[in-house]
Tab-separated table of C-alpha atoms in Angstrom:
chain	number	residue	atom	x	y	z
A	28	MET	CA	-16.452	171.227	114.440
A	29	ARG	CA	-14.698	167.948	114.439
A	30	VAL	CA	-10.993	167.958	113.428
A	31	ASP	CA	-11.836	165.343	110.804
A	32	ALA	CA	-14.638	167.494	109.237
A	33	SER	CA	-12.431	170.464	109.521
A	34	ASN	CA	-9.776	168.717	107.541
A	35	LEU	CA	-12.173	167.482	105.060
A	36	LEU	CA	-13.532	171.017	104.505
A	37	ASN	CA	-9.665	172.177	104.128
A	38	ARG	CA	-9.021	169.579	101.404
A	39	LEU	CA	-12.254	170.392	99.588
A	40	GLY	CA	-11.507	174.120	99.759
A	41	ARG	CA	-14.940	174.944	101.197
A	42	GLN	CA	-16.056	176.788	104.296
A	43	ASP	CA	-18.967	174.684	105.046
A	44	PHE	CA	-20.788	171.519	103.829
A	45	SER	CA	-23.866	171.401	101.573
A	46	TYR	CA	-26.355	169.030	103.394
A	47	LYS	CA	-28.419	166.603	101.492
A	48	GLU	CA	-32.002	166.340	102.510
A	49	PHE	CA	-33.242	162.757	102.804
A	50	GLU	CA	-36.939	163.438	102.751
A	51	ASP	CA	-39.493	160.995	101.540
A	52	ARG	CA	-42.776	161.616	100.204
A	53	PHE	CA	-45.399	160.857	102.951
A	54	THR	CA	-47.090	158.138	100.849
A	55	GLU	CA	-43.739	156.394	100.180
A	56	LEU	CA	-43.234	155.965	104.042
A	57	GLU	CA	-44.270	152.808	105.932
A	58	LEU	CA	-46.623	153.492	108.645
A	59	TRP	CA	-45.034	152.111	111.758
A	60	PRO	CA	-47.489	150.590	114.233
A	61	MET	CA	-46.907	153.457	116.577
A	62	LEU	CA	-47.851	156.132	113.896
A	63	GLU	CA	-50.722	154.021	112.980
A	64	ALA	CA	-52.027	153.983	116.701
A	65	LEU	CA	-51.457	157.725	116.863
A	66	LEU	CA	-53.542	158.313	113.832
A	67	LYS	CA	-56.515	156.587	115.546
A	68	ASP	CA	-56.178	158.618	118.582
A	69	PRO	CA	-59.212	161.232	118.545
A	70	ARG	CA	-57.288	163.568	120.792
A	71	LEU	CA	-55.096	164.468	117.739
A	72	LEU	CA	-58.360	166.119	116.318
A	73	GLU	CA	-57.844	168.979	118.772
A	74	LEU	CA	-55.282	170.469	116.315
A	75	ASP	CA	-57.907	170.876	113.488
A	76	GLY	CA	-60.058	173.051	115.788
A	77	ALA	CA	-57.326	175.299	117.055
A	78	ALA	CA	-57.713	178.684	115.555
A	79	ALA	CA	-54.690	180.460	113.929
A	80	SER	CA	-55.180	184.084	115.256
A	81	GLY	CA	-55.203	185.413	118.663
A	82	ALA	CA	-58.482	187.143	117.986
A	83	ALA	CA	-60.115	183.944	116.837
A	84	ALA	CA	-58.690	181.974	119.591
A	85	PRO	CA	-60.562	181.455	122.745
A	86	ALA	CA	-59.806	184.329	125.244
A	87	PRO	CA	-56.985	183.618	127.666
A	88	GLU	CA	-58.223	182.527	131.118
A	89	SER	CA	-58.599	185.386	133.429
A	90	LEU	CA	-55.804	185.946	135.792
A	91	PRO	CA	-56.977	184.263	138.903
A	92	SER	CA	-56.384	185.718	142.319
A	93	ALA	CA	-53.493	184.460	144.348
A	94	GLN	CA	-56.175	182.409	146.402
A	95	THR	CA	-57.751	180.657	143.523
A	96	GLN	CA	-54.244	180.205	141.691
A	97	ALA	CA	-52.949	178.434	144.721
A	98	ALA	CA	-55.999	176.226	144.578
A	99	GLU	CA	-54.799	175.365	141.050
A	100	PHE	CA	-51.980	173.691	142.576
A	101	VAL	CA	-54.070	171.137	144.446
A	102	PRO	CA	-53.168	167.812	142.527
A	103	THR	CA	-56.282	166.823	140.675
A	104	PRO	CA	-57.059	163.146	139.603
A	105	PRO	CA	-55.692	162.483	136.192
A	106	ARG	CA	-58.316	162.486	133.394
A	107	PRO	CA	-59.366	159.078	132.574
A	108	ALA	CA	-57.632	157.549	129.713
A	109	ALA	CA	-59.025	158.305	126.436
A	110	PRO	CA	-61.328	155.426	125.424
A	111	PRO	CA	-60.313	153.473	122.487
A	112	ALA	CA	-61.063	155.346	119.282
A	113	PRO	CA	-64.248	154.571	117.507
A	114	GLU	CA	-63.202	153.856	113.853
A	115	PRO	CA	-65.313	156.595	112.332
A	116	VAL	CA	-63.297	159.105	114.441
A	117	ALA	CA	-60.029	157.443	113.348
A	118	THR	CA	-61.264	157.499	109.722
A	119	ASP	CA	-61.997	161.242	110.016
A	120	SER	CA	-58.688	161.956	111.429
A	121	ILE	CA	-56.994	160.146	108.762
A	122	SER	CA	-58.911	161.752	106.084
A	123	ALA	CA	-57.962	165.077	107.478
A	124	LEU	CA	-54.374	164.037	107.443
A	125	PHE	CA	-54.518	163.109	103.782
A	126	ARG	CA	-56.582	166.002	102.778
A	127	ARG	CA	-53.698	168.189	103.952
A	128	TYR	CA	-51.279	166.027	101.715
A	129	GLU	CA	-53.551	166.518	98.644
A	130	GLY	CA	-52.986	170.111	98.556
A	131	PRO	CA	-55.118	173.266	98.945
A	132	ASN	CA	-57.189	172.498	95.753
A	133	ALA	CA	-58.431	169.287	97.164
A	134	ALA	CA	-59.195	170.817	100.569
A	135	ALA	CA	-62.666	171.879	99.535
A	136	ALA	CA	-63.301	168.934	97.471
A	137	PRO	CA	-64.959	165.836	99.079
A	138	ALA	CA	-62.587	163.216	100.181
A	139	PRO	CA	-61.545	161.040	97.490
A	140	PRO	CA	-63.384	157.533	97.449
A	141	ALA	CA	-61.311	154.964	99.370
A	142	PRO	CA	-60.999	151.443	98.281
A	143	ALA	CA	-63.189	148.870	99.821
A	144	GLY	CA	-62.504	148.351	103.435
A	145	SER	CA	-59.580	151.053	103.535
A	146	GLY	CA	-61.509	153.027	106.076
A	147	GLN	CA	-60.510	150.635	108.581
A	148	ASP	CA	-57.147	149.623	107.008
A	149	VAL	CA	-54.593	152.523	107.230
A	150	ARG	CA	-51.875	150.575	105.391
A	151	ALA	CA	-54.451	149.711	102.349
A	152	MET	CA	-55.135	153.431	102.354
A	153	LEU	CA	-51.538	154.395	102.158
A	154	ARG	CA	-50.813	151.800	99.367
A	155	HIS	CA	-53.716	153.320	97.364
A	156	LEU	CA	-52.624	156.713	97.831
A	157	SER	CA	-48.978	155.681	97.009
A	158	GLU	CA	-50.289	154.116	93.688
A	159	LEU	CA	-52.157	157.224	92.965
A	160	GLY	CA	-49.008	159.285	93.646
A	161	SER	CA	-46.772	157.210	91.480
A	162	ARG	CA	-49.427	157.534	88.607
A	163	GLY	CA	-49.383	161.380	89.200
A	164	GLU	CA	-53.162	161.453	90.104
A	165	ILE	CA	-52.623	163.295	93.344
B	14	MET	CA	-43.111	193.292	125.222
B	15	ALA	CA	-43.591	189.797	124.395
B	16	LEU	CA	-43.726	186.365	126.283
B	17	ILE	CA	-42.484	183.185	124.598
B	18	VAL	CA	-42.923	179.909	126.345
B	19	CYS	CA	-40.570	177.369	125.549
B	20	HIS	CA	-42.034	173.897	126.601
B	21	SER	CA	-42.009	170.343	125.333
B	22	PRO	CA	-44.256	167.357	126.529
B	23	LYS	CA	-40.922	165.308	126.838
B	24	GLY	CA	-37.526	166.199	128.480
B	25	GLY	CA	-34.423	165.834	126.386
B	26	THR	CA	-35.854	167.300	123.111
B	27	GLY	CA	-33.658	170.390	123.211
B	28	ASN	CA	-36.037	172.723	124.742
B	29	THR	CA	-33.322	174.655	126.646
B	30	PHE	CA	-31.363	174.623	123.396
B	31	LEU	CA	-34.064	176.296	121.549
B	32	ALA	CA	-34.889	178.836	124.261
B	33	ALA	CA	-31.310	179.900	124.470
B	34	HIS	CA	-30.697	180.362	120.683
B	35	MET	CA	-34.089	181.953	120.335
B	36	ALA	CA	-32.819	184.361	122.821
B	37	LEU	CA	-29.505	184.902	121.172
B	38	GLY	CA	-31.198	185.358	117.643
B	39	LEU	CA	-33.773	187.948	119.000
B	40	ALA	CA	-31.004	189.720	120.856
B	41	GLU	CA	-28.998	190.058	117.657
B	42	ALA	CA	-32.118	191.422	115.976
B	43	GLY	CA	-32.207	194.148	118.528
B	44	ALA	CA	-34.651	192.878	121.127
B	45	ASP	CA	-34.096	193.317	124.811
B	46	VAL	CA	-34.311	189.735	125.967
B	47	THR	CA	-34.483	187.961	129.329
B	48	VAL	CA	-34.326	184.292	129.687
B	49	LEU	CA	-36.044	182.824	132.746
B	50	SER	CA	-35.081	179.244	133.506
B	51	MET	CA	-37.635	177.300	135.632
B	52	ALA	CA	-35.727	174.236	135.914
B	53	ALA	CA	-34.427	173.075	139.332
B	54	HIS	CA	-30.851	172.134	137.747
B	55	ASP	CA	-30.809	174.133	134.745
B	56	THR	CA	-28.483	173.867	131.751
B	57	LEU	CA	-29.336	177.330	130.293
B	58	PRO	CA	-25.891	178.876	131.086
B	59	PHE	CA	-24.009	176.290	128.958
B	60	HIS	CA	-25.487	177.537	125.753
B	61	PHE	CA	-24.155	180.924	126.478
B	62	ALA	CA	-20.616	179.577	127.022
B	63	LEU	CA	-20.754	179.846	130.700
B	64	PRO	CA	-18.783	177.453	133.076
B	65	PRO	CA	-20.682	174.762	135.233
B	66	SER	CA	-20.059	177.037	138.311
B	67	THR	CA	-22.410	179.622	137.104
B	68	THR	CA	-25.382	180.312	139.311
B	69	LEU	CA	-28.193	182.538	137.726
B	70	SER	CA	-29.865	185.125	139.925
B	71	ALA	CA	-33.570	185.030	140.838
B	72	LEU	CA	-35.953	187.056	138.849
B	73	HIS	CA	-36.202	189.589	141.699
B	74	ALA	CA	-32.474	190.086	142.151
B	75	SER	CA	-31.135	193.421	141.401
B	76	SER	CA	-29.357	194.047	138.085
B	77	GLU	CA	-26.035	194.099	139.775
B	78	ASP	CA	-26.340	190.241	140.533
B	79	SER	CA	-27.697	189.169	137.320
B	80	VAL	CA	-25.889	187.250	134.659
B	81	VAL	CA	-25.806	189.036	131.311
B	82	VAL	CA	-24.394	187.453	128.131
B	83	SER	CA	-24.539	189.126	124.809
B	84	GLY	CA	-27.101	191.638	126.325
B	85	ILE	CA	-29.263	188.932	127.237
B	86	ASP	CA	-30.509	188.815	131.096
B	87	LEU	CA	-30.414	185.228	132.391
B	88	ARG	CA	-32.397	184.527	135.452
B	89	HIS	CA	-34.061	181.545	137.193
B	90	ALA	CA	-37.403	181.252	138.696
B	91	ARG	CA	-37.318	177.906	140.242
B	92	THR	CA	-40.162	178.552	142.587
B	93	ALA	CA	-42.439	179.832	139.804
B	94	PRO	CA	-44.535	176.486	139.647
B	95	LYS	CA	-45.530	176.937	143.324
B	96	ASP	CA	-45.618	180.488	143.203
B	97	PRO	CA	-49.447	181.785	142.840
B	98	ASP	CA	-48.296	185.379	142.072
B	99	PHE	CA	-45.947	184.523	139.339
B	100	ILE	CA	-48.342	184.851	136.471
B	101	PRO	CA	-49.967	187.809	137.886
B	102	MET	CA	-46.403	189.425	138.146
B	103	LEU	CA	-45.729	188.767	134.688
B	104	LYS	CA	-48.933	190.604	133.618
B	105	ASP	CA	-47.835	193.401	135.997
B	106	LEU	CA	-44.479	193.733	134.338
B	107	GLY	CA	-46.390	194.002	130.793
B	108	TYR	CA	-45.187	190.752	129.421
B	109	PHE	CA	-48.634	189.904	128.129
B	110	GLN	CA	-48.483	192.601	125.536
B	111	THR	CA	-47.125	192.180	121.895
B	112	GLY	CA	-43.878	193.963	121.019
B	113	ARG	CA	-40.284	192.858	120.530
B	114	ASP	CA	-38.859	195.877	122.350
B	115	ARG	CA	-38.727	193.711	125.659
B	116	THR	CA	-39.094	189.846	125.232
B	117	LEU	CA	-39.295	187.295	128.026
B	118	ILE	CA	-38.327	183.761	127.093
B	119	LEU	CA	-39.404	181.068	129.741
B	120	ASP	CA	-37.541	177.806	129.562
B	121	VAL	CA	-40.370	175.468	131.288
B	122	PRO	CA	-39.319	171.915	132.079
B	123	SER	CA	-41.397	169.214	130.605
B	124	CYS	CA	-42.440	168.098	133.824
B	125	GLU	CA	-44.245	171.544	134.688
B	126	ARG	CA	-47.221	170.764	132.402
B	127	ASN	CA	-49.646	172.563	134.486
B	128	LEU	CA	-47.653	175.783	134.807
B	129	ALA	CA	-46.777	175.679	130.923
B	130	ARG	CA	-50.539	175.333	130.141
B	131	ARG	CA	-51.363	178.420	132.082
B	132	LEU	CA	-48.497	180.523	130.847
B	133	VAL	CA	-49.242	179.491	127.154
B	134	ASN	CA	-52.695	180.946	127.695
B	135	HIS	CA	-51.110	184.471	128.189
B	136	ALA	CA	-48.078	184.165	125.965
B	137	CYS	CA	-47.287	185.613	122.481
B	138	ALA	CA	-46.083	182.388	121.544
B	139	HIS	CA	-45.466	178.778	122.589
B	140	LEU	CA	-42.564	177.018	120.894
B	141	CYS	CA	-42.511	173.269	121.372
B	142	ALA	CA	-39.402	171.312	120.505
B	143	LEU	CA	-40.091	167.768	119.461
B	144	ASP	CA	-37.431	165.150	118.491
B	145	THR	CA	-38.277	162.378	116.391
B	146	ALA	CA	-38.164	159.671	118.951
B	147	PRO	CA	-41.420	157.508	119.095
B	148	GLU	CA	-41.747	158.179	122.678
B	149	THR	CA	-42.073	161.954	122.035
B	150	LEU	CA	-44.574	161.393	119.357
B	151	ALA	CA	-46.602	159.085	121.686
B	152	LEU	CA	-47.083	162.072	124.023
B	153	LEU	CA	-48.619	164.373	121.599
B	154	PRO	CA	-52.195	163.097	121.853
B	155	GLN	CA	-51.889	163.799	125.779
B	156	MET	CA	-50.385	167.213	125.273
B	157	PHE	CA	-53.039	168.181	122.647
B	158	ASP	CA	-55.824	167.059	125.238
B	159	GLU	CA	-54.384	169.059	127.927
B	160	ALA	CA	-53.680	172.135	125.879
B	161	GLY	CA	-57.123	172.446	124.272
B	162	LYS	CA	-57.740	174.348	121.228
B	163	GLY	CA	-56.973	177.707	122.823
B	164	GLY	CA	-53.484	176.425	123.906
B	165	LEU	CA	-52.705	174.831	120.519
B	166	SER	CA	-53.489	178.010	118.601
B	167	ARG	CA	-50.616	179.506	120.061
B	168	THR	CA	-48.315	176.641	119.834
B	169	SER	CA	-45.870	176.139	117.027
B	170	PHE	CA	-43.785	173.160	116.685
B	171	VAL	CA	-39.902	172.577	115.937
B	172	ILE	CA	-38.495	169.397	114.983
B	173	ASN	CA	-35.025	169.246	116.895
B	174	ARG	CA	-31.977	166.989	116.451
B	175	LEU	CA	-33.383	165.678	113.269
B	176	ASP	CA	-31.070	163.009	111.592
B	177	ASP	CA	-32.844	162.321	108.290
B	178	THR	CA	-30.155	159.853	107.275
B	179	ARG	CA	-31.991	157.462	109.736
B	180	ARG	CA	-35.234	155.843	108.339
B	181	LEU	CA	-37.194	155.961	111.596
B	182	ALA	CA	-36.509	159.656	112.247
B	183	ARG	CA	-37.136	160.417	108.716
B	184	HIS	CA	-40.455	158.653	108.740
B	185	ASN	CA	-41.468	160.216	112.138
B	186	ALA	CA	-40.411	163.683	110.930
B	187	ALA	CA	-42.688	163.230	108.038
B	188	PHE	CA	-45.433	162.207	110.103
B	189	VAL	CA	-45.037	165.098	112.319
B	190	ARG	CA	-44.971	167.490	109.190
B	191	GLU	CA	-48.207	166.107	107.930
B	192	LEU	CA	-49.862	166.110	111.311
B	193	MET	CA	-48.727	169.707	112.136
B	194	GLY	CA	-49.111	171.236	108.647
B	195	PRO	CA	-48.138	175.011	108.972
B	196	ARG	CA	-47.783	174.597	112.798
B	197	LEU	CA	-44.351	172.967	112.249
B	198	ILE	CA	-42.437	176.124	111.544
B	199	GLY	CA	-38.904	174.574	111.257
B	200	ARG	CA	-36.615	171.818	112.026
B	201	ILE	CA	-33.127	171.933	113.614
B	202	ARG	CA	-30.781	169.340	112.269
B	203	LEU	CA	-28.638	167.081	114.380
B	204	ASP	CA	-25.428	168.635	114.862
B	205	GLU	CA	-22.379	167.427	116.847
B	206	SER	CA	-21.325	170.990	117.085
B	207	VAL	CA	-23.968	171.780	119.638
B	208	PRO	CA	-22.425	169.599	122.429
B	209	GLU	CA	-18.971	170.246	121.116
B	210	SER	CA	-19.481	174.104	121.648
B	211	ILE	CA	-20.671	173.374	125.353
B	212	ALA	CA	-17.790	171.227	126.096
B	213	MET	CA	-15.471	174.046	124.699
B	214	LEU	CA	-17.165	176.600	126.725
B	215	GLN	CA	-17.955	178.708	123.749
B	216	THR	CA	-21.166	179.865	121.988
B	217	LEU	CA	-22.246	177.707	118.936
B	218	ALA	CA	-21.847	180.794	116.751
B	219	ARG	CA	-18.125	181.216	117.813
B	220	TYR	CA	-17.264	177.430	117.951
B	221	ALA	CA	-18.962	176.421	114.615
B	222	PRO	CA	-20.224	179.680	112.744
B	223	SER	CA	-21.083	177.046	109.777
B	224	SER	CA	-23.018	174.722	112.013
B	225	ALA	CA	-26.192	173.352	110.495
B	226	ALA	CA	-28.195	173.710	113.659
B	227	LEU	CA	-27.167	177.256	114.104
B	228	ALA	CA	-28.386	177.948	110.534
B	229	ASP	CA	-31.675	176.217	111.171
B	230	VAL	CA	-32.320	178.157	114.428
B	231	ARG	CA	-31.520	181.430	112.711
B	232	ARG	CA	-34.212	180.638	110.200
B	233	LEU	CA	-36.540	179.958	113.195
B	234	VAL	CA	-35.660	183.322	114.675
B	235	ASP	CA	-36.501	185.058	111.301
B	236	ILE	CA	-39.963	183.415	111.483
B	237	VAL	CA	-40.688	184.240	115.175
B	238	LEU	CA	-39.512	187.887	114.949
B	239	PRO	CA	-42.438	189.273	112.990
B	240	ALA	CA	-44.956	187.554	115.209
B	241	LEU	CA	-43.768	189.387	118.350
B	242	ASP	CA	-45.518	192.485	117.101
B	243	THR	CA	-48.988	190.870	116.452
B	244	ASP	CA	-51.509	188.925	117.975
B	245	ILE	CA	-51.419	186.453	115.056
B	246	SER	CA	-49.754	182.934	115.996
B	247	ILE	CA	-46.192	182.325	114.592
B	248	TRP	CA	-47.348	179.596	112.446
B	249	SER	CA	-50.205	181.353	110.664
B	250	GLY	CA	-47.835	183.997	109.557
B	251	ALA	CA	-44.975	181.603	108.578
B	252	LYS	CA	-46.491	179.793	105.652
B	253	SER	CA	-43.833	181.092	103.182
B	254	SER	CA	-40.895	180.051	105.147
B	255	SER	CA	-42.475	177.036	106.954
B	256	TYR	CA	-40.556	173.848	106.755
B	257	ALA	CA	-43.798	172.079	106.270
B	258	ALA	CA	-44.725	173.889	103.186
């Protein structure tokens, strides 16, 4: 602990600090272009299909023999870069993300109707959800 | 026995810190823990208050040569990425079974993605430390693609070095929280005590018992511990204590 922090604790008569959380609601966040690009990446959908339990998960790959294992170390050509995300996939990804935000009760319900054009406009969808949140509707 | 793989898609996210403190926490809880560093230049000893001159013994070295701190056996396996017998050997040693009696924690460098992927397929758990840097988040799609659904089912994420007084860090952490859902099992706050304790050649618990990072990592240990006895992913059994909840 830094000396100044230690001195402050001594002056306050405390053993440690209590930390303030600075968390924002997701709908109050601005969507940085990097995050927006990530939301449109279909590879993030892998997460939705990953099972929770070991039993439900795909069986681990069988242990290879030393010979085949050695072959795995042969460099393989990198996978081709993912193609640009088609809009419907991006929309599904975003929908899944926001369904989580809406809580378990909404999970089984159909996705709420989005404002016109918002399927292709993440910012518009965020604004819409933010408005719904401020009105206490979600 | 249980195998925990600590691997992050990007270097510098605190993967070694997480592996070391997970080991310390599990050992405190009574587990017999071995930590295996696979980095060519490992920094693992520093988190155990060991000086820079410390050299870890190889996995096969005798127990007389091993470095043991707080009951934790620290070893290196630098040749593991090129050793075809490494994973079969772990199986022979029984580390692909569940149970906290003996736990092996692997500190896998970010660059060893192929090895990490194959280890995760056999591990009890994969702990993935992320920081809130946009570069780290940008690597997530590639990581998901390579891990596949089977690998991701065993992966639990931890946000490390979180400084939520910073706008971008806060926003990125919220993004990760929304994206990962219950798979995000916790966060470790940025804490200057961590590098200070290393510089002081002291463990974090000794140097700064009130450390925020230490408190956070101890919460993580409480989440991970029950999962060592089951086949259930850590994150699926951590709903009540999840940072994401």
